Structures are given as structure tokens and as C-alpha cells.
PDB file of C-alpha atoms in Angstrom:
ATOM      1  CA  MET A 919      -0.086   9.472 -18.749  1.00 84.00           C
ATOM      2  CA  SER A 920       0.178   6.478 -16.445  1.00 95.00           C
ATOM      3  CA  ILE A 921       3.305   5.536 -14.475  1.00 98.00           C
ATOM      4  CA  TRP A 922       2.528   1.828 -14.672  1.00 98.00           C
ATOM      5  CA  PHE A 923       4.479  -0.672 -16.794  1.00 97.00           C
ATOM      6  CA  LYS A 924       1.304  -1.410 -18.745  1.00 96.00           C
ATOM      7  CA  ASN A 925      -2.284  -0.205 -18.752  1.00 95.00           C
ATOM      8  CA  TYR A 926      -3.478  -2.095 -15.651  1.00 96.00           C
ATOM      9  CA  THR A 927      -7.115  -2.030 -14.564  1.00 95.00           C
ATOM     10  CA  LEU A 928      -8.483  -2.772 -11.115  1.00 96.00           C
ATOM     11  CA  GLU A 929      -9.638  -6.167 -12.400  1.00 95.00           C
ATOM     12  CA  ASP A 930      -6.051  -6.942 -13.535  1.00 94.00           C
ATOM     13  CA  ILE A 931      -4.585  -6.357 -10.084  1.00 94.00           C
ATOM     14  CA  LYS A 932      -7.458  -7.270  -7.763  1.00 90.00           C
ATOM     15  CA  ILE A 933      -6.348 -10.763  -6.830  1.00 87.00           C
ATOM     16  CA  PRO A 934      -7.498 -12.571  -3.674  1.00 89.00           C
ATOM     17  CA  PRO A 935      -5.216 -11.573  -0.784  1.00 90.00           C
ATOM     18  CA  THR A 936      -2.887 -14.173   0.704  1.00 94.00           C
ATOM     19  CA  GLY A 937      -0.615 -14.369   3.731  1.00 97.00           C
ATOM     20  CA  ILE A 938      -0.662 -11.434   6.103  1.00 98.00           C
ATOM     21  CA  ASP A 939      -2.838  -9.360   3.746  1.00 97.00           C
ATOM     22  CA  GLU A 940      -5.519 -12.049   3.956  1.00 97.00           C
ATOM     23  CA  LYS A 941      -5.180 -12.304   7.760  1.00 98.00           C
ATOM     24  CA  LEU A 942      -5.607  -8.529   8.192  1.00 98.00           C
ATOM     25  CA  GLY A 943      -8.368  -8.131   5.592  1.00 98.00           C
ATOM     26  CA  ILE A 944      -6.360  -5.909   3.239  1.00 98.00           C
ATOM     27  CA  GLU A 945      -7.787  -5.439  -0.242  1.00 97.00           C
ATOM     28  CA  ILE A 946      -7.050  -3.293  -3.289  1.00 98.00           C
ATOM     29  CA  VAL A 947      -9.874  -0.844  -3.977  1.00 97.00           C
ATOM     30  CA  GLU A 948      -8.603   1.627  -6.605  1.00 98.00           C
ATOM     31  CA  ILE A 949      -5.872   2.255  -9.162  1.00 98.00           C
ATOM     32  CA  GLY A 950      -5.296   5.614 -10.810  1.00 98.00           C
ATOM     33  CA  SER A 951      -2.712   6.841 -13.284  1.00 97.00           C
ATOM     34  CA  ASP A 952      -0.170   7.401 -10.483  1.00 98.00           C
ATOM     35  CA  TYR A 953      -1.590   5.876  -7.291  1.00 98.00           C
ATOM     36  CA  ILE A 954      -2.965   2.712  -5.682  1.00 98.00           C
ATOM     37  CA  ILE A 955      -5.456   2.581  -2.798  1.00 98.00           C
ATOM     38  CA  CYS A 956      -5.939  -0.385  -0.457  1.00 98.00           C
ATOM     39  CA  LYS A 957      -8.241  -0.636   2.550  1.00 98.00           C
ATOM     40  CA  MET A 958      -8.061  -2.519   5.835  1.00 98.00           C
ATOM     41  CA  PRO A 959     -10.663  -2.967   8.578  1.00 98.00           C
ATOM     42  CA  VAL A 960     -10.054  -1.690  12.078  1.00 98.00           C
ATOM     43  CA  ASP A 961     -11.207  -4.753  14.017  1.00 98.00           C
ATOM     44  CA  GLU A 962      -9.949  -7.464  16.393  1.00 98.00           C
ATOM     45  CA  ARG A 963      -7.284  -8.485  13.816  1.00 98.00           C
ATOM     46  CA  THR A 964      -5.756  -5.013  13.525  1.00 98.00           C
ATOM     47  CA  LYS A 965      -6.198  -3.463  16.987  1.00 98.00           C
ATOM     48  CA  GLN A 966      -3.760  -3.351  19.885  1.00 97.00           C
ATOM     49  CA  PRO A 967      -4.932  -4.219  23.456  1.00 96.00           C
ATOM     50  CA  MET A 968      -6.215  -0.682  24.159  1.00 96.00           C
ATOM     51  CA  GLY A 969      -8.680  -0.994  21.253  1.00 98.00           C
ATOM     52  CA  LEU A 970      -6.817   1.292  18.859  1.00 98.00           C
ATOM     53  CA  LEU A 971      -5.476   0.543  15.396  1.00 98.00           C
ATOM     54  CA  HIS A 972      -2.087  -1.134  15.887  1.00 98.00           C
ATOM     55  CA  GLY A 973       0.829   0.797  14.377  1.00 98.00           C
ATOM     56  CA  GLY A 974       2.259  -2.470  13.063  1.00 98.00           C
ATOM     57  CA  ALA A 975      -0.969  -3.180  11.177  1.00 98.00           C
ATOM     58  CA  SER A 976      -0.727   0.288   9.620  1.00 98.00           C
ATOM     59  CA  CYS A 977       2.834  -0.520   8.554  1.00 98.00           C
ATOM     60  CA  VAL A 978       1.705  -3.781   6.950  1.00 98.00           C
ATOM     61  CA  LEU A 979      -1.054  -1.924   5.072  1.00 98.00           C
ATOM     62  CA  ALA A 980       1.438   0.709   3.879  1.00 98.00           C
ATOM     63  CA  GLU A 981       4.082  -1.801   2.808  1.00 98.00           C
ATOM     64  CA  SER A 982       1.554  -3.994   1.014  1.00 98.00           C
ATOM     65  CA  THR A 983       0.071  -1.038  -0.851  1.00 98.00           C
ATOM     66  CA  ALA A 984       3.429   0.452  -1.837  1.00 98.00           C
ATOM     67  CA  SER A 985       4.817  -2.967  -2.792  1.00 98.00           C
ATOM     68  CA  ILE A 986       1.917  -3.500  -5.188  1.00 98.00           C
ATOM     69  CA  ALA A 987       2.576  -0.065  -6.679  1.00 98.00           C
ATOM     70  CA  ALA A 988       6.319  -0.776  -6.978  1.00 98.00           C
ATOM     71  CA  PHE A 989       5.579  -4.082  -8.720  1.00 98.00           C
ATOM     72  CA  LEU A 990       3.277  -2.383 -11.226  1.00 98.00           C
ATOM     73  CA  VAL A 991       6.027  -0.033 -12.478  1.00 98.00           C
ATOM     74  CA  ILE A 992       8.473  -2.811 -13.377  1.00 98.00           C
ATOM     75  CA  ASP A 993       8.592  -5.394 -16.166  1.00 97.00           C
ATOM     76  CA  PRO A 994       7.741  -8.550 -14.172  1.00 96.00           C
ATOM     77  CA  LYS A 995       9.597 -10.712 -16.716  1.00 97.00           C
ATOM     78  CA  LYS A 996      12.867  -8.902 -15.916  1.00 97.00           C
ATOM     79  CA  LYS A 997      12.585  -7.643 -12.329  1.00 97.00           C
ATOM     80  CA  SER A 998      11.120  -8.410  -8.927  1.00 97.00           C
ATOM     81  CA  VAL A 999      10.442  -6.066  -6.015  1.00 97.00           C
ATOM     82  CA  VAL A1000      11.607  -6.268  -2.397  1.00 97.00           C
ATOM     83  CA  GLY A1001      11.220  -3.757   0.418  1.00 97.00           C
ATOM     84  CA  LEU A1002      14.291  -1.897   1.658  1.00 98.00           C
ATOM     85  CA  ASN A1003      12.985   0.644   4.158  1.00 98.00           C
ATOM     86  CA  LEU A1004       9.797   1.809   5.838  1.00 98.00           C
ATOM     87  CA  LEU A1005       9.508   4.954   7.961  1.00 98.00           C
ATOM     88  CA  ALA A1006       6.195   5.517   9.709  1.00 98.00           C
ATOM     89  CA  ASN A1007       4.711   8.417  11.642  1.00 98.00           C
ATOM     90  CA  HIS A1008       1.429   7.593  13.377  1.00 98.00           C
ATOM     91  CA  LEU A1009      -0.501  10.828  13.834  1.00 98.00           C
ATOM     92  CA  LYS A1010      -4.040   9.905  14.866  1.00 98.00           C
ATOM     93  CA  SER A1011      -5.753   6.823  16.241  1.00 96.00           C
ATOM     94  CA  ALA A1012      -8.652   4.819  14.821  1.00 98.00           C
ATOM     95  CA  ARG A1013     -11.037   2.555  16.750  1.00 98.00           C
ATOM     96  CA  ASN A1014     -13.356   1.161  14.074  1.00 98.00           C
ATOM     97  CA  GLY A1015     -14.396   1.244  10.444  1.00 98.00           C
ATOM     98  CA  PHE A1016     -11.815   1.084   7.687  1.00 98.00           C
ATOM     99  CA  VAL A1017      -8.520   2.810   6.994  1.00 99.00           C
ATOM    100  CA  TYR A1018      -7.299   3.529   3.468  1.00 99.00           C
ATOM    101  CA  ALA A1019      -3.694   3.594   2.249  1.00 99.00           C
ATOM    102  CA  THR A1020      -2.870   5.656  -0.823  1.00 99.00           C
ATOM    103  CA  ALA A1021       0.582   5.056  -2.328  1.00 99.00           C
ATOM    104  CA  LYS A1022       2.065   7.637  -4.725  1.00 98.00           C
ATOM    105  CA  PRO A1023       5.612   7.739  -6.084  1.00 98.00           C
ATOM    106  CA  LYS A1024       8.242  10.162  -4.870  1.00 98.00           C
ATOM    107  CA  HIS A1025      10.936   8.538  -7.058  1.00 98.00           C
ATOM    108  CA  ILE A1026      10.899   5.786  -9.665  1.00 98.00           C
ATOM    109  CA  GLY A1027      14.354   4.756 -10.834  1.00 97.00           C
ATOM    110  CA  LYS A1028      15.910   1.756 -12.538  1.00 95.00           C
ATOM    111  CA  SER A1029      16.831  -0.030  -9.313  1.00 97.00           C
ATOM    112  CA  THR A1030      14.711   1.651  -6.610  1.00 98.00           C
ATOM    113  CA  SER A1031      11.470   3.452  -6.044  1.00 98.00           C
ATOM    114  CA  VAL A1032      10.294   5.540  -3.091  1.00 98.00           C
ATOM    115  CA  TRP A1033       6.606   5.763  -2.223  1.00 98.00           C
ATOM    116  CA  ASP A1034       4.657   8.219  -0.112  1.00 98.00           C
ATOM    117  CA  VAL A1035       1.827   6.385   1.657  1.00 99.00           C
ATOM    118  CA  GLN A1036      -0.927   8.240   3.463  1.00 99.00           C
ATOM    119  CA  ILE A1037      -3.309   6.257   5.635  1.00 99.00           C
ATOM    120  CA  THR A1038      -6.633   7.965   6.264  1.00 98.00           C
ATOM    121  CA  ASN A1039      -9.843   7.032   8.040  1.00 98.00           C
ATOM    122  CA  GLU A1040     -13.352   7.066   6.575  1.00 98.00           C
ATOM    123  CA  GLU A1041     -13.573  10.813   7.311  1.00 98.00           C
ATOM    124  CA  ASP A1042     -10.403  11.374   5.237  1.00 98.00           C
ATOM    125  CA  GLN A1043      -8.395  12.336   8.351  1.00 98.00           C
ATOM    126  CA  LEU A1044      -4.690  11.498   8.238  1.00 98.00           C
ATOM    127  CA  ILE A1045      -3.883   8.537  10.506  1.00 98.00           C
ATOM    128  CA  SER A1046      -0.313   7.717   9.430  1.00 98.00           C
ATOM    129  CA  GLN A1047       2.267   9.170   7.048  1.00 98.00           C
ATOM    130  CA  ILE A1048       4.673   6.539   5.746  1.00 98.00           C
ATOM    131  CA  SER A1049       7.624   6.448   3.358  1.00 98.00           C
ATOM    132  CA  PHE A1050       8.504   3.130   1.718  1.00 98.00           C
ATOM    133  CA  THR A1051      11.555   2.296  -0.394  1.00 98.00           C
ATOM    134  CA  ALA A1052      11.590  -0.695  -2.748  1.00 98.00           C
ATOM    135  CA  MET A1053      14.440  -2.286  -4.660  1.00 98.00           C
ATOM    136  CA  HIS A1054      13.753  -3.352  -8.260  1.00 98.00           C
ATOM    137  CA  LYS A1055      15.888  -6.448  -8.446  1.00 96.00           C
ATOM    138  CA  ASP A1056      16.926  -8.231 -11.640  1.00 96.00           C
ATOM    139  CA  ILE A1057      15.539 -11.754 -11.867  1.00 94.00           C
TER     140      ILE A1057
END
């Protein structure tokens, strides 16, 4: 059984990125019954001066992915979603390729949700472990 408000498909949610997601090359690549996966390139847009994936770019990827997931569990005619908290632990560096953020729920309530986001590289090694809290706000 799916956790989503309705039976979303990848085509339903795969909209062209805008804002910071567009600037960093973030795109949605998969939706499952209880998770969302987005990917982001490790390139000149997302690296810090030493040539490593910037921790801030990882945080943007995690928040974008978890925010999409949080939006998909609410009735968009009654609620909106805003971020409340993000806690990131960066465990390994990346120099190239893509990183993938997988957001899964830890808690889905009436007014908040908490998401576990794991960012991995193309070899499925854990790069960052992030917790994101969203508020489900009445419109």
C-alpha cells in the first residue's frame, strides 16, 4: 500500500526543475510506494573549491527530495508544505558522477512529517545521512 495522497506515477511528478533545483541539475528519477529518489550531478555547480561535493549542495538535494515526498502525502487543495529542520551528517566525499537522494518517511502526521534521506554515489556508498522535518500547513 502506498503512503502517497493519491496513486502518483513518475510522469505525474516529473516536472521540469526550477529555481535552485534547476541551477544544480536536480531531477526526480524514481517513485516507489514509500520513497522518492532524486539525482544531482557532481560538477562545477555542486563542488566546493577543493573539487569535492559541497555539503550545502547535498543539503539542497536532500531538502528538495524530502519536500517533494512531504508534498505527495498531503491533499494539495487543503495543505501546503514548508521545511522546519534539516540535520545533515556528511560521511564520504564525491568528486564526479551523480549522487542520489532517497527520501523515506520516519513519521507522517497531520501537521508534520519527518524524512530520512540517504545520499549515495553511483557505487551505492553512503555519502550523507540527513533528517528533514516538514510542516503540513493549512492553506
